[in-house]
PDB file of C-alpha atoms in Angstrom:
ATOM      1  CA  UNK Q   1    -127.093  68.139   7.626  1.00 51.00           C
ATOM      2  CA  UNK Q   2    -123.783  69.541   8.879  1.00 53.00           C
ATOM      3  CA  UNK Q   3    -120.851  70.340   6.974  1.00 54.00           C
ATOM      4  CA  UNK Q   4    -117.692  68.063   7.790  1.00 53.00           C
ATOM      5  CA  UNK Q   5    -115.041  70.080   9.378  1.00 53.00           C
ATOM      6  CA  UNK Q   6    -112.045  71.217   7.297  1.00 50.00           C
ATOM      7  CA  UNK Q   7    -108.841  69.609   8.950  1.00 52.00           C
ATOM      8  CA  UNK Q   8    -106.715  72.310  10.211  1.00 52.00           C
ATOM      9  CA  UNK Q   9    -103.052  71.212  10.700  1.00 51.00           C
ATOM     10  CA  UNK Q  10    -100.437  73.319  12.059  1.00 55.00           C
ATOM     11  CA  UNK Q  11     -97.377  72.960   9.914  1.00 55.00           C
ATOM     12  CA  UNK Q  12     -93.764  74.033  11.532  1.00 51.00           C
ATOM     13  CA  UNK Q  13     -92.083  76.075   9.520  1.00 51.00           C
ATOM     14  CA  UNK Q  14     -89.013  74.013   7.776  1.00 48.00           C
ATOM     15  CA  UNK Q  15     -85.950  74.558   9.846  1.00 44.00           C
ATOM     16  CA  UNK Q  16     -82.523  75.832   8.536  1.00 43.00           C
ATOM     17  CA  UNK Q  17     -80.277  72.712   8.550  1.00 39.00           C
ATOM     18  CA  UNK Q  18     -76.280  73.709   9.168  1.00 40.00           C
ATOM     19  CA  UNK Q  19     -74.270  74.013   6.076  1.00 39.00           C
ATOM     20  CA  UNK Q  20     -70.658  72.767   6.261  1.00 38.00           C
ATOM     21  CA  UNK Q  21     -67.455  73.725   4.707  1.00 38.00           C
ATOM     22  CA  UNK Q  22     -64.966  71.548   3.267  1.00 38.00           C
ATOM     23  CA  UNK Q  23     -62.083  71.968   1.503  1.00 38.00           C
ATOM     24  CA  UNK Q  24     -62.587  68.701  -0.627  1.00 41.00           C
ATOM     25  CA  UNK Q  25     -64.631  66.855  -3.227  1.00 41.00           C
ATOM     26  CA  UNK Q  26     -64.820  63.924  -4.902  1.00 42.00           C
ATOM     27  CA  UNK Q  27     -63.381  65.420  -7.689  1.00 41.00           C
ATOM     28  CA  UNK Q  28     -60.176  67.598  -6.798  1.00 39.00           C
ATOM     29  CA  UNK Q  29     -58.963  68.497  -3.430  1.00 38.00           C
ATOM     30  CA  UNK Q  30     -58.527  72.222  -2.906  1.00 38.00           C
ATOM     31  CA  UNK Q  31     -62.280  73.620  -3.751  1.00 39.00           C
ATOM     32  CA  UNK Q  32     -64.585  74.759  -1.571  1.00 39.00           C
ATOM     33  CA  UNK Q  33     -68.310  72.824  -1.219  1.00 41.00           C
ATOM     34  CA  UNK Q  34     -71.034  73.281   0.933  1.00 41.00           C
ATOM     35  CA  UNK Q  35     -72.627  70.017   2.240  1.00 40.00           C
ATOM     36  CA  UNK Q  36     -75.989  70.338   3.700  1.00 41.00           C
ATOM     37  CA  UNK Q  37     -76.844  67.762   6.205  1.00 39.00           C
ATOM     38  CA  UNK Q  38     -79.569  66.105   6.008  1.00 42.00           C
ATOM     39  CA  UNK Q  39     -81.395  62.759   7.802  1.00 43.00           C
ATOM     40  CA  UNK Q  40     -80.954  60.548   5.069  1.00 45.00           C
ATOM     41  CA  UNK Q  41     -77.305  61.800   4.886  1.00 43.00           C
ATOM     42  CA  UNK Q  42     -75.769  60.580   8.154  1.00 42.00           C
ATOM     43  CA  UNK Q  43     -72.799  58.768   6.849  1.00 40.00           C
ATOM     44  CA  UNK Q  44     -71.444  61.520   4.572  1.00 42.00           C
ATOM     45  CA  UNK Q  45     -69.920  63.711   7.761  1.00 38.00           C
ATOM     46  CA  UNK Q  46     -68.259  62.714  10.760  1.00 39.00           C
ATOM     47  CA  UNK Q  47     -70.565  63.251  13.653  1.00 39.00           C
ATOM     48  CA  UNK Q  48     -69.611  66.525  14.796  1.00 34.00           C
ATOM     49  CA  UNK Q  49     -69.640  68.080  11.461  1.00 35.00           C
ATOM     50  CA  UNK Q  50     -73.663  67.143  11.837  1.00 34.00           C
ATOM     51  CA  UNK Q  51     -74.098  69.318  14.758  1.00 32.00           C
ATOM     52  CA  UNK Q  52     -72.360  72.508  13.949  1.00 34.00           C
ATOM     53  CA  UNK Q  53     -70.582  74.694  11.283  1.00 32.00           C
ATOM     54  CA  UNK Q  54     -67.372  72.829  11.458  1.00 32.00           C
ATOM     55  CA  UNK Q  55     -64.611  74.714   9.776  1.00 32.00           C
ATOM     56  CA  UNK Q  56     -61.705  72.186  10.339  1.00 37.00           C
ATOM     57  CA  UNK Q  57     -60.618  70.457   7.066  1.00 44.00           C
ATOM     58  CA  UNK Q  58     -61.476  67.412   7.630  1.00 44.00           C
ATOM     59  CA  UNK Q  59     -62.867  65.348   4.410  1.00 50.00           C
ATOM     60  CA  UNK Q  60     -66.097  63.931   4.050  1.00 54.00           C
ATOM     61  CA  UNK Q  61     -66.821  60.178   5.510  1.00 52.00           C
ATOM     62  CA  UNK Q  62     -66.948  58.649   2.012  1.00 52.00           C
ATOM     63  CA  UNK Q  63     -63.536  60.938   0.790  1.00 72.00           C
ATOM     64  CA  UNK Q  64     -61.877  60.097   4.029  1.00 74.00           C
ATOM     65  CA  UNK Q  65     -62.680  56.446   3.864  1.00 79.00           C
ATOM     66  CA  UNK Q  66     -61.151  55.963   0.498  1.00 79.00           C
ATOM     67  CA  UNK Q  67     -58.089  57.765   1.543  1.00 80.00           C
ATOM     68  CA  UNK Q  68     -57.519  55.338   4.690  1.00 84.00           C
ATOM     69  CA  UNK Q  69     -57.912  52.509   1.383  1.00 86.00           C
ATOM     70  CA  UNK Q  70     -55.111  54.359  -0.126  1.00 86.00           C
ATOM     71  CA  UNK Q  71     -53.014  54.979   2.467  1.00 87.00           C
ATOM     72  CA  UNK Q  72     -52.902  51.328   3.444  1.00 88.00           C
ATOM     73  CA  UNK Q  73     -52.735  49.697   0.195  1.00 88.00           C
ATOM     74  CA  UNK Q  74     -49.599  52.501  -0.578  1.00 88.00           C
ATOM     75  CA  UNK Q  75     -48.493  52.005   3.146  1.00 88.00           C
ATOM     76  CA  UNK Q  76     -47.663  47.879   2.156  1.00 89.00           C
ATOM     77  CA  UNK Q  77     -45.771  48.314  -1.261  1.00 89.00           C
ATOM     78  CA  UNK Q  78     -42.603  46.623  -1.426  1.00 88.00           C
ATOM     79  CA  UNK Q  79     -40.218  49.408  -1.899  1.00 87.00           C
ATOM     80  CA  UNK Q  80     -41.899  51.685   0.526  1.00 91.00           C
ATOM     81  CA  UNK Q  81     -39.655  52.359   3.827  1.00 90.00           C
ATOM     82  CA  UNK Q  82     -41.908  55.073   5.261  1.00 90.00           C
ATOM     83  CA  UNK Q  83     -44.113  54.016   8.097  1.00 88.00           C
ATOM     84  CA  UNK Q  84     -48.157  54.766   8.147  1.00 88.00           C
ATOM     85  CA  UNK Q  85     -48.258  58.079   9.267  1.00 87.00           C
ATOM     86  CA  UNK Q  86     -45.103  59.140   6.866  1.00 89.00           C
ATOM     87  CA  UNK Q  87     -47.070  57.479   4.144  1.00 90.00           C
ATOM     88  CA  UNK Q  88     -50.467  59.576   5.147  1.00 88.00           C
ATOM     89  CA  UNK Q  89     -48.541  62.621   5.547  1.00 88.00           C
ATOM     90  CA  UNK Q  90     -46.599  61.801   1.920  1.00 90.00           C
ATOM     91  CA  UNK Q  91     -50.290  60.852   0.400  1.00 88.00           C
ATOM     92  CA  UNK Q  92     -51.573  64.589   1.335  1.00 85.00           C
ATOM     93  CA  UNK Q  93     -48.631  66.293   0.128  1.00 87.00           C
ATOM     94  CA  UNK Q  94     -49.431  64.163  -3.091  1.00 89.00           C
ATOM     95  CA  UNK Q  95     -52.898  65.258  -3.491  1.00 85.00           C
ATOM     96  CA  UNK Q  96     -51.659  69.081  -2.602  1.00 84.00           C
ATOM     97  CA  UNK Q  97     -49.189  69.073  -5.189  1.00 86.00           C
ATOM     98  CA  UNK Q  98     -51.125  67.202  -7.521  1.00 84.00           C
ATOM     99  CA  UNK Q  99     -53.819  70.107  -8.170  1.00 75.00           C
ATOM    100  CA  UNK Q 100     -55.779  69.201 -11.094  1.00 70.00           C
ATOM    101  CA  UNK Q 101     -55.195  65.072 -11.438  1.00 65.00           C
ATOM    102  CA  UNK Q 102     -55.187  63.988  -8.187  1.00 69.00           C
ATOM    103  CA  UNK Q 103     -55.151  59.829  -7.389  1.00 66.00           C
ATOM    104  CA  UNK Q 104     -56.875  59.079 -10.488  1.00 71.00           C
ATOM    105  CA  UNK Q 105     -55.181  61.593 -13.132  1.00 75.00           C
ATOM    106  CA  UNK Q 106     -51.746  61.637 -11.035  1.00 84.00           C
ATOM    107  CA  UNK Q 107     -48.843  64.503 -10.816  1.00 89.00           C
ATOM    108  CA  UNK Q 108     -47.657  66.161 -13.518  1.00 90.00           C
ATOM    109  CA  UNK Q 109     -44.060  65.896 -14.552  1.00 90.00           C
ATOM    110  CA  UNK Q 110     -43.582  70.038 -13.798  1.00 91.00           C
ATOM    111  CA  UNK Q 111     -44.960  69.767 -10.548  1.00 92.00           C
ATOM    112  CA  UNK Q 112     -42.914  66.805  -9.331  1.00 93.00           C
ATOM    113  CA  UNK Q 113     -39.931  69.048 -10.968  1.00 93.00           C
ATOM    114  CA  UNK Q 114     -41.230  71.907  -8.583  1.00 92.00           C
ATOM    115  CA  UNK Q 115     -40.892  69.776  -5.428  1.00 92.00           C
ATOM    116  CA  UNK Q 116     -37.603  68.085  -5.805  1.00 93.00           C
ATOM    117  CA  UNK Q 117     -36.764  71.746  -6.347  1.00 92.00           C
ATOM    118  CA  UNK Q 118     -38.191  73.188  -4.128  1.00 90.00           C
ATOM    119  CA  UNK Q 119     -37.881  71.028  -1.003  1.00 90.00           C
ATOM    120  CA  UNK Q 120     -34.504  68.711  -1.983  1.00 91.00           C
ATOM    121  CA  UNK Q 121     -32.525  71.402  -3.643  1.00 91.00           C
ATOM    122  CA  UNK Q 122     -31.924  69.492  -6.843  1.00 91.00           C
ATOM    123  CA  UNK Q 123     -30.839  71.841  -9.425  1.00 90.00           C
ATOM    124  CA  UNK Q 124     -29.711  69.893 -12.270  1.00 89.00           C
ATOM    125  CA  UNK Q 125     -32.032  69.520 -14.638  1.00 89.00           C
ATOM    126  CA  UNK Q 126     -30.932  66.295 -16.066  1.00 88.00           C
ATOM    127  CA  UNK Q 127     -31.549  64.578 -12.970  1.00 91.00           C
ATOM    128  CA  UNK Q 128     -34.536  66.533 -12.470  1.00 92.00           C
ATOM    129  CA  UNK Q 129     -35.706  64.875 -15.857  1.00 92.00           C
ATOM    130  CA  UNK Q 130     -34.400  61.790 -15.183  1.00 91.00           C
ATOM    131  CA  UNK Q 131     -36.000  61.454 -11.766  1.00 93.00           C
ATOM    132  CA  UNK Q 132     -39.850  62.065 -13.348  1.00 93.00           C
ATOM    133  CA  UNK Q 133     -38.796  59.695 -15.718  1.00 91.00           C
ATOM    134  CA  UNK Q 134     -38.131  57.103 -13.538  1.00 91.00           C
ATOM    135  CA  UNK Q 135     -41.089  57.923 -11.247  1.00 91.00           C
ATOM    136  CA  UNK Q 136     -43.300  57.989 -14.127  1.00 89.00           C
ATOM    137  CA  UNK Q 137     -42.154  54.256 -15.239  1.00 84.00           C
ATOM    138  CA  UNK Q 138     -44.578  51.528 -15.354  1.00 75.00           C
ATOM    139  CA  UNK Q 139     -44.145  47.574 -16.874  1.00 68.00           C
ATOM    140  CA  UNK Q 140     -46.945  46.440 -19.187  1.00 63.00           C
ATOM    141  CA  UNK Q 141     -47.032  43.190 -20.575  1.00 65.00           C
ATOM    142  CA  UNK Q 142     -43.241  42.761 -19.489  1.00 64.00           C
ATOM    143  CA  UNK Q 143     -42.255  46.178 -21.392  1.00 70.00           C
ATOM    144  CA  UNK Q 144     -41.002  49.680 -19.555  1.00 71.00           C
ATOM    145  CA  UNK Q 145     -43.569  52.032 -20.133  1.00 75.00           C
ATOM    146  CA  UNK Q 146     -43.567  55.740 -19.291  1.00 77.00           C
ATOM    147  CA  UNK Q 147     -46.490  57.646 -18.611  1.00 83.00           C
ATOM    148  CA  UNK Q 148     -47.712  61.388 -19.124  1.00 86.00           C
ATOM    149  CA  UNK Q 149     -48.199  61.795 -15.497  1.00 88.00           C
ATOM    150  CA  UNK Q 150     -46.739  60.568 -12.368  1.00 91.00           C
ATOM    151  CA  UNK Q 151     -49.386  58.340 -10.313  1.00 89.00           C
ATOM    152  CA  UNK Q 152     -48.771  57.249  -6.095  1.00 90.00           C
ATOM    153  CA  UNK Q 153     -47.247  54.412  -6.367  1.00 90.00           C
ATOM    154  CA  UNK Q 154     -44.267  55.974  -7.929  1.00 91.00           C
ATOM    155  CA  UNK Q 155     -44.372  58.914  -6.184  1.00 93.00           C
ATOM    156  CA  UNK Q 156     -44.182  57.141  -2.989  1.00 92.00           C
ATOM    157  CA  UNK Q 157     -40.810  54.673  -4.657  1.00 92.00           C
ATOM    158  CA  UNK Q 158     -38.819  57.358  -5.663  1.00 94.00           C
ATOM    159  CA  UNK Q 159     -39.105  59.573  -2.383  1.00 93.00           C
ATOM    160  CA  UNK Q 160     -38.509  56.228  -0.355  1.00 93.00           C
ATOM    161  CA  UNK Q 161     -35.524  55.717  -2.911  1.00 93.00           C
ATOM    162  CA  UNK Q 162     -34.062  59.117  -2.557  1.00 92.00           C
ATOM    163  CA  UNK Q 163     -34.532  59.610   1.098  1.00 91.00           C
ATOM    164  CA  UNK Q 164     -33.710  56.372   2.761  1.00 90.00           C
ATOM    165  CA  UNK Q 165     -32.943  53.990  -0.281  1.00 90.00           C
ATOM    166  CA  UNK Q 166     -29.893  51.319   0.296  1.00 91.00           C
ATOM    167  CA  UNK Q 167     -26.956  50.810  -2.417  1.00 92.00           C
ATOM    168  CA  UNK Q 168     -28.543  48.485  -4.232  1.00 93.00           C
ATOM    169  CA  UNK Q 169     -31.862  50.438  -4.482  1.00 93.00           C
ATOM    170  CA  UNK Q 170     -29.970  53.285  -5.303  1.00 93.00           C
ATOM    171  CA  UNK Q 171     -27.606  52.337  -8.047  1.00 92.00           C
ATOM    172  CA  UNK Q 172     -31.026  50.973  -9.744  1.00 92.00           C
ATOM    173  CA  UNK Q 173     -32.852  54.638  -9.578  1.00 93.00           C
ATOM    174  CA  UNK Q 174     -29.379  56.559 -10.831  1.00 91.00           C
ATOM    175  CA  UNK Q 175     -29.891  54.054 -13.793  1.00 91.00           C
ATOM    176  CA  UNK Q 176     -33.081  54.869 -14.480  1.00 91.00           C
ATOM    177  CA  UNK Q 177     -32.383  58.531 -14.305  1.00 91.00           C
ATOM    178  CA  UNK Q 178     -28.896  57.930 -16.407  1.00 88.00           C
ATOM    179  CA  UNK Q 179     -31.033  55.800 -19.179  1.00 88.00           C
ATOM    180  CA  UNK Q 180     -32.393  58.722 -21.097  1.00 86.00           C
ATOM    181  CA  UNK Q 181     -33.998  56.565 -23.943  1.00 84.00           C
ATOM    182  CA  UNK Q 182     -34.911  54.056 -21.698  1.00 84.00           C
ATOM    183  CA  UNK Q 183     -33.695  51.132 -23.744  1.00 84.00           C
ATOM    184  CA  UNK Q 184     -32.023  49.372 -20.749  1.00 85.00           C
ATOM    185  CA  UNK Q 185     -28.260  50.590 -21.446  1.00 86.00           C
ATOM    186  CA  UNK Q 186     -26.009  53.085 -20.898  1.00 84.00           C
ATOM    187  CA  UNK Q 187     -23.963  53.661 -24.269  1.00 83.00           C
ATOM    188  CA  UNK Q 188     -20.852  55.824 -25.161  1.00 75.00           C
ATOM    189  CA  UNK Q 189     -22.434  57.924 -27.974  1.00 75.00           C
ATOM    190  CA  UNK Q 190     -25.689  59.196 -26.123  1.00 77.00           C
ATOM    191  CA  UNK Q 191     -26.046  58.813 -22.327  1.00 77.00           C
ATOM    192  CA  UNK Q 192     -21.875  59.717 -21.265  1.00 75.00           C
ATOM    193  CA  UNK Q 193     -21.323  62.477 -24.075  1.00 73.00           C
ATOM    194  CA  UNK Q 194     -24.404  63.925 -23.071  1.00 74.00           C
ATOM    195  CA  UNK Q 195     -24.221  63.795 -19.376  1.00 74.00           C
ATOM    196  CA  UNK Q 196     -20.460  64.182 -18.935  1.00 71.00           C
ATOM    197  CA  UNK Q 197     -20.950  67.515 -21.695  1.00 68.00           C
ATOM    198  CA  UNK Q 198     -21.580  70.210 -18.736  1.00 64.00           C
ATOM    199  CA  UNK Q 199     -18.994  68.997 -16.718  1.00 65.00           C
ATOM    200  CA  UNK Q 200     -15.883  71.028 -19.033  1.00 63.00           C
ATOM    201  CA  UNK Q 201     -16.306  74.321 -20.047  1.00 60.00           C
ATOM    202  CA  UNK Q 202     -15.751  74.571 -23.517  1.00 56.00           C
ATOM    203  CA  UNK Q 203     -16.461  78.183 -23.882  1.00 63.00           C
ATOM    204  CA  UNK Q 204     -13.530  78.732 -21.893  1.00 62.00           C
ATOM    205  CA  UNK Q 205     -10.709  76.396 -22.693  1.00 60.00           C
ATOM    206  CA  UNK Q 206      -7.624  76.187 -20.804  1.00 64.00           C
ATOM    207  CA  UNK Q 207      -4.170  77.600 -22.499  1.00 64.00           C
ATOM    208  CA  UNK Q 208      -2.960  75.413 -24.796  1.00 64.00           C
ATOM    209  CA  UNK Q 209      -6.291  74.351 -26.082  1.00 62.00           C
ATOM    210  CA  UNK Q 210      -7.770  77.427 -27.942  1.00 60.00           C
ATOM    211  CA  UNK Q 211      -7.594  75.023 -31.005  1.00 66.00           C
ATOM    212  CA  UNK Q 212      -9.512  72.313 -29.775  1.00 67.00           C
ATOM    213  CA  UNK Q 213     -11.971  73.261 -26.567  1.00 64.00           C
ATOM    214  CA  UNK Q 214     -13.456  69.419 -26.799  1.00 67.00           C
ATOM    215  CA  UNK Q 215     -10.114  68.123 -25.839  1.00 71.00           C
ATOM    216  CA  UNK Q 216      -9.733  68.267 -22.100  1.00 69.00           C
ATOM    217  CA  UNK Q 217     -13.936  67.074 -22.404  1.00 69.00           C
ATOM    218  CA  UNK Q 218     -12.693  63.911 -24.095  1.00 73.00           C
ATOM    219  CA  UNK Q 219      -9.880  63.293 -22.068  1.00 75.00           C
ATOM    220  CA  UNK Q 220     -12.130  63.105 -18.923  1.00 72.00           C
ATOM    221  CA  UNK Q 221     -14.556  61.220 -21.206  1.00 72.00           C
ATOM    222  CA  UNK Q 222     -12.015  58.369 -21.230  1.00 76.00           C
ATOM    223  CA  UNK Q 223     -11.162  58.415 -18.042  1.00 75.00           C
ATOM    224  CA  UNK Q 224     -14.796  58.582 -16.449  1.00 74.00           C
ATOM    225  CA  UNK Q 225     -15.675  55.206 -19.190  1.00 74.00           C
ATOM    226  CA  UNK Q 226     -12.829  53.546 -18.133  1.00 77.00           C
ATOM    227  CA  UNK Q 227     -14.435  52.716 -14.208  1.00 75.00           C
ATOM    228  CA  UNK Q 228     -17.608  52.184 -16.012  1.00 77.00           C
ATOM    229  CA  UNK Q 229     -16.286  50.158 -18.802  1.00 75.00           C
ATOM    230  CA  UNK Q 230     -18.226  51.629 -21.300  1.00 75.00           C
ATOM    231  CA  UNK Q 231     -17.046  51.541 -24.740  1.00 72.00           C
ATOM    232  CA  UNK Q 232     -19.051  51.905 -28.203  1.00 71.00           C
ATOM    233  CA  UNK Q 233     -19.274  48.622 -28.845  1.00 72.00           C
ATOM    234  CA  UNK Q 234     -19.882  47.549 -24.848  1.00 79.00           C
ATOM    235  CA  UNK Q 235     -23.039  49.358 -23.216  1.00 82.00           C
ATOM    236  CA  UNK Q 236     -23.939  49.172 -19.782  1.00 84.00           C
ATOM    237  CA  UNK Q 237     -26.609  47.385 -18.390  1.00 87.00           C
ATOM    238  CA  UNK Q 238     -28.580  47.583 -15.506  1.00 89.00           C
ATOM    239  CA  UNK Q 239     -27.188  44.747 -13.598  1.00 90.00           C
ATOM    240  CA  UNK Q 240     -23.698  45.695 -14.457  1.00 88.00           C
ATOM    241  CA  UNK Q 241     -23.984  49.135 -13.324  1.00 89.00           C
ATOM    242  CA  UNK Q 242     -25.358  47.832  -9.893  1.00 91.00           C
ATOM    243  CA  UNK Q 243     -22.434  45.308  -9.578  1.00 90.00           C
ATOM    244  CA  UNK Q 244     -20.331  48.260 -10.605  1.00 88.00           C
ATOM    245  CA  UNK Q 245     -22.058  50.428  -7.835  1.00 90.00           C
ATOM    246  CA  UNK Q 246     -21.626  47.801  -5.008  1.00 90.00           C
ATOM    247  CA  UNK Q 247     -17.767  47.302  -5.876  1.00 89.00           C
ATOM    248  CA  UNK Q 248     -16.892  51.285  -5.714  1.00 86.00           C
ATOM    249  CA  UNK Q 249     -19.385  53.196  -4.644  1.00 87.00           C
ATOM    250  CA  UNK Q 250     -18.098  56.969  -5.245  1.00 84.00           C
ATOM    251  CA  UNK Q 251     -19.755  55.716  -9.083  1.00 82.00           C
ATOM    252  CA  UNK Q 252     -23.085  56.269  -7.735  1.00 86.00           C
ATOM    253  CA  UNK Q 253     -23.028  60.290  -8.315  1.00 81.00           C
ATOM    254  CA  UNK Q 254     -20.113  60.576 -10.910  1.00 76.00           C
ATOM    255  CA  UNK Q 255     -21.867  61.029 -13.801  1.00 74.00           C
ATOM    256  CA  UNK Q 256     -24.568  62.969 -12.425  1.00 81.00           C
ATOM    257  CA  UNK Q 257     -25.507  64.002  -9.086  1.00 86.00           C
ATOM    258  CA  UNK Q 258     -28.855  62.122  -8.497  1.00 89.00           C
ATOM    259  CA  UNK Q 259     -29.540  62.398  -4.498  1.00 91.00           C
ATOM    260  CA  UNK Q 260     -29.570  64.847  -2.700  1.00 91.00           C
ATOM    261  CA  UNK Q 261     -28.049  66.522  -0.072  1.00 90.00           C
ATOM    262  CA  UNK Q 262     -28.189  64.952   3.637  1.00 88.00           C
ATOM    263  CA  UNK Q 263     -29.261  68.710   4.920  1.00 88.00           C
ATOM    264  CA  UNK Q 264     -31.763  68.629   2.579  1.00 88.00           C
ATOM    265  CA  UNK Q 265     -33.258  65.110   3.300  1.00 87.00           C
ATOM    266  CA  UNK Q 266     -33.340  65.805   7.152  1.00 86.00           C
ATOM    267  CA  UNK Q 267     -34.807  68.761   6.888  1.00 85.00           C
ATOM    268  CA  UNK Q 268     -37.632  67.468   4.095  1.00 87.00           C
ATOM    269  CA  UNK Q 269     -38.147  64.818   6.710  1.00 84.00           C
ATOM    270  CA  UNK Q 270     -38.685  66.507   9.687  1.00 82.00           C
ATOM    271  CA  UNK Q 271     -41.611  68.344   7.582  1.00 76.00           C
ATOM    272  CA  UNK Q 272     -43.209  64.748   8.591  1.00 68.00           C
ATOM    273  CA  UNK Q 273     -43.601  65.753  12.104  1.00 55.00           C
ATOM    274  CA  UNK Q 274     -45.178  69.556  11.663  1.00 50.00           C
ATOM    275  CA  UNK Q 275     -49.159  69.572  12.279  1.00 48.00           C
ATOM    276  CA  UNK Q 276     -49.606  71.246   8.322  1.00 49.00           C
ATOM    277  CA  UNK Q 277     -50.174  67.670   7.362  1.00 47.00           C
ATOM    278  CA  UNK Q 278     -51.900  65.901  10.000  1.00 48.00           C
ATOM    279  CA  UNK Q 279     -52.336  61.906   9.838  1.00 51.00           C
ATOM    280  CA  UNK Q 280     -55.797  60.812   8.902  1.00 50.00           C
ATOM    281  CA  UNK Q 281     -55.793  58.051  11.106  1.00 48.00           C
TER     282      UNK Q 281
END
């Protein structure tokens, strides 16, 4: 009786299959990850990040289709006047500013304050307050709310407001930024002593008023509420300070210089064109 021959197959050794860098996750842009492709992975990479070690940063399929999501949806909000490829290039700098939240945690308030500084030259840091305020600003249930971090959508309204932003548009951000307590008015006691305090140097009065250093400061208190009519007993509201606005215009930065430069916008815009932030599309 023979013996049944043992099966003898010749197994190929497993091959090596090509790692690939990328500079995002699903979690945080900005961290390295190695992706190993595999067969039942096709959809993960573009094509030619399948065949070889592909060092360009160029996000995964799934990361890069949600991004094209965002940068449309973003690209067709109402107050945005940046077309799609200023949009993608404003929706990177977003996620490269935004380091730890990214679209789901959002900017912080310091790191917004870091690029007005850094790339619009606004100093003051009552308007530098004032604008993460307003950019932070959402309406629930019909009631201003501001939030602990600063998410897209108002990222994207304030640069579009700042940058290319009519009178109208305008006057309404400078109130947002002048309302510090957010309660819809600008009063005598609180938002015009307060922002109208830095503009007299009390420390070093004039002659004549070593006595009383506050005077000349309430002086040009007066005159400042007189084109705002603002008196204690008759705030400012929104629509009256954009009335105010469209009527004499020169209003717009008196109290406090909200926009910036025109140097400084041109030259923040014509980062739009450089190849650091390349459109997704």
């Amino acid at each position: 009786m023979s013996t049944p021959r043992s099966r003898t197959t010749n197994r190929k050794p497993p091959t090596e299959l090509p790692l690939v860098l990328s500079k995002h996750s699903s979690n945080s842009v900005g961290e390295m990850q190695k992706i190993r492709i595999t067969p039942n992975q096709p959809s993960r990479l573009p094509p030619i990040m399948s065949t070889r070690l592909y060092l360009k940063e160029v996000p995964p399929a799934y990361s890069r289709n949600q991004m094209l999501r965002i940068i449309t949806e973003t690209a067709s909000l109402p107050d945005n006047r940046f077309n799609r490829k200023e949009t993608s290039t404003l929706v990177q700098l977003f996620l490269t500013t935004a380091k730890k939240g990214g679209f789901e945690g959002g900017m912080l308030p310091s790191e917004f304050r870091v690029l007005l500084f850094g790339t619009l030259d606004i100093t003051d840091p009552n308007t530098l307050d004032g604008l993460c305020r307003a950019a932070s600003t959402v309406i629930v249930r019909g009631r201003v709310k501001c939030e602990k971090t600063i998410h897209l959508p108002g990222f994207i309204r304030t640069l579009s407001t700042l940058l290319r932003g009519d009178l109208e548009s305008r006057a309404a951000l400078a109130f947002d930024v002048l309302d510090i307590d957010m309660d819809g008015y600008l009063q005598e006691h609180l938002e015009m002593r307060r922002l109208l305090k830095r503009c007299i140097d009390v420390d070093h009065p004039e002659p004549g008023l070593e006595d009383d250093p506050y005077e000349a400061f309430r002086d040009f208190g007066r005159y400042i509420q007189q084109f705002f009519n603002v008196t204690q007993l008759q705030p400012l509201t929104k629509s009256m300070f954009i009335d105010l606005v469209k009527q004499k215009p020169f209003l717009l930065d008196t109290a406090l210089p909200v926009f910036p430069e025109p140097y400084s916008s041109c030259t923040f815009e014509f980062l739009f064109g450089t190849p650091k932030y390349p459109e997704l599309d």
